[in-house]
Tab-separated table of C-alpha atoms in Angstrom:
chain	number	residue	atom	x	y	z
A	6	MET	CA	-6.670	-21.031	28.571
A	7	SER	CA	-6.454	-18.335	25.967
A	8	ASP	CA	-9.040	-17.926	23.167
A	9	LYS	CA	-6.253	-16.659	20.845
A	10	TYR	CA	-5.377	-18.462	17.674
A	11	ASN	CA	-1.591	-18.537	16.808
A	12	GLY	CA	-1.250	-15.226	18.663
A	13	TRP	CA	-4.117	-13.534	16.992
A	14	THR	CA	-7.543	-12.664	18.360
A	15	ASN	CA	-9.166	-15.694	16.603
A	16	TRP	CA	-8.869	-18.042	13.609
A	17	ALA	CA	-10.476	-15.595	11.216
A	18	THR	CA	-7.959	-12.846	12.108
A	19	TRP	CA	-5.099	-15.223	11.756
A	20	PHE	CA	-6.434	-16.569	8.497
A	21	VAL	CA	-6.490	-13.085	6.832
A	22	VAL	CA	-2.992	-12.241	8.126
A	23	SER	CA	-1.575	-15.495	6.834
A	24	GLU	CA	-3.192	-14.944	3.441
A	25	MET	CA	-1.882	-11.358	3.299
A	26	GLU	CA	1.655	-12.617	4.050
A	27	ASN	CA	1.452	-15.219	1.318
A	28	HIS	CA	0.073	-13.002	-1.544
A	29	GLN	CA	2.651	-10.474	-2.939
A	30	ASP	CA	0.146	-7.991	-4.455
A	31	TRP	CA	-2.040	-8.018	-1.292
A	32	HIS	CA	1.012	-7.788	0.896
A	33	ARG	CA	2.113	-4.570	-0.993
A	34	GLN	CA	-1.194	-3.050	-0.429
A	35	TYR	CA	-0.986	-3.748	3.358
A	36	GLU	CA	2.528	-2.307	3.458
A	37	ARG	CA	1.118	0.927	1.933
A	38	LEU	CA	-1.547	1.046	4.497
A	39	VAL	CA	1.054	0.642	7.311
A	40	ARG	CA	3.204	3.401	5.881
A	41	THR	CA	0.267	5.760	5.861
A	42	GLU	CA	-1.020	4.564	9.305
A	43	ALA	CA	-4.429	3.931	7.819
A	44	ASP	CA	-7.531	3.071	9.770
A	45	ALA	CA	-8.527	-0.462	10.577
A	46	SER	CA	-11.481	-0.003	8.062
A	47	ASP	CA	-8.931	0.379	5.333
A	48	PHE	CA	-7.295	-2.872	6.207
A	49	GLU	CA	-10.815	-4.483	6.055
A	50	ARG	CA	-11.599	-2.975	2.682
A	51	ILE	CA	-8.430	-4.303	1.043
A	52	ALA	CA	-8.978	-7.794	2.460
A	53	LYS	CA	-12.511	-7.784	1.388
A	54	GLU	CA	-11.537	-6.816	-2.187
A	55	CYS	CA	-8.927	-9.537	-2.200
A	56	LEU	CA	-10.932	-12.297	-0.604
A	57	PHE	CA	-14.451	-11.507	-2.069
A	58	PRO	CA	-13.945	-9.557	-5.178
A	59	SER	CA	-17.675	-9.667	-6.067
A	60	SER	CA	-20.912	-9.905	-4.153
A	61	SER	CA	-21.575	-13.426	-5.495
A	62	VAL	CA	-18.341	-14.869	-3.968
A	63	THR	CA	-19.345	-16.534	-0.569
A	64	HIS	CA	-16.189	-18.391	0.217
A	65	TYR	CA	-12.356	-17.817	-0.059
A	66	GLY	CA	-10.619	-21.138	0.605
A	67	GLU	CA	-11.532	-21.974	4.095
A	68	MET	CA	-13.077	-18.660	5.000
A	69	SER	CA	-16.835	-17.795	4.433
A	70	ARG	CA	-18.293	-14.274	4.385
A	71	LYS	CA	-19.658	-14.966	7.810
A	72	GLU	CA	-16.337	-15.759	9.249
A	73	PHE	CA	-14.870	-12.652	7.553
A	74	GLY	CA	-17.153	-10.756	9.892
A	75	ASP	CA	-15.189	-12.221	12.875
A	76	VAL	CA	-11.962	-10.661	11.830
A	77	ASP	CA	-10.424	-8.212	14.483
A	78	TRP	CA	-9.236	-5.375	12.208
A	79	ASP	CA	-7.908	-3.325	15.093
A	80	ASP	CA	-5.775	-6.311	16.136
A	81	ILE	CA	-4.318	-6.529	12.607
A	82	ARG	CA	-3.810	-2.806	12.304
A	83	ASP	CA	-2.258	-2.340	15.744
A	84	THR	CA	0.037	-5.337	15.324
A	85	LEU	CA	1.215	-4.334	11.821
A	86	LEU	CA	1.765	-0.807	12.883
A	87	GLY	CA	3.738	-1.919	15.899
A	88	ASP	CA	6.170	-4.005	13.880
């Protein structure tokens, strides 16, 4: 049995990607990162700015800051660059 979630490393990784695909402004930022072949840390930075815009925000929808720490940024970067 695979530990993957909908083809991604885990639920947190899938959640970030699904949110990215459903928000036009966020998606544009990710497209720019793909064009420039940015590092995984750049993908994380953009997601953090979108999901948790201030230090007082502890949840975004179903995702908590703790779950945000479970996101596999290399998986996101590698998959998006491979598309």
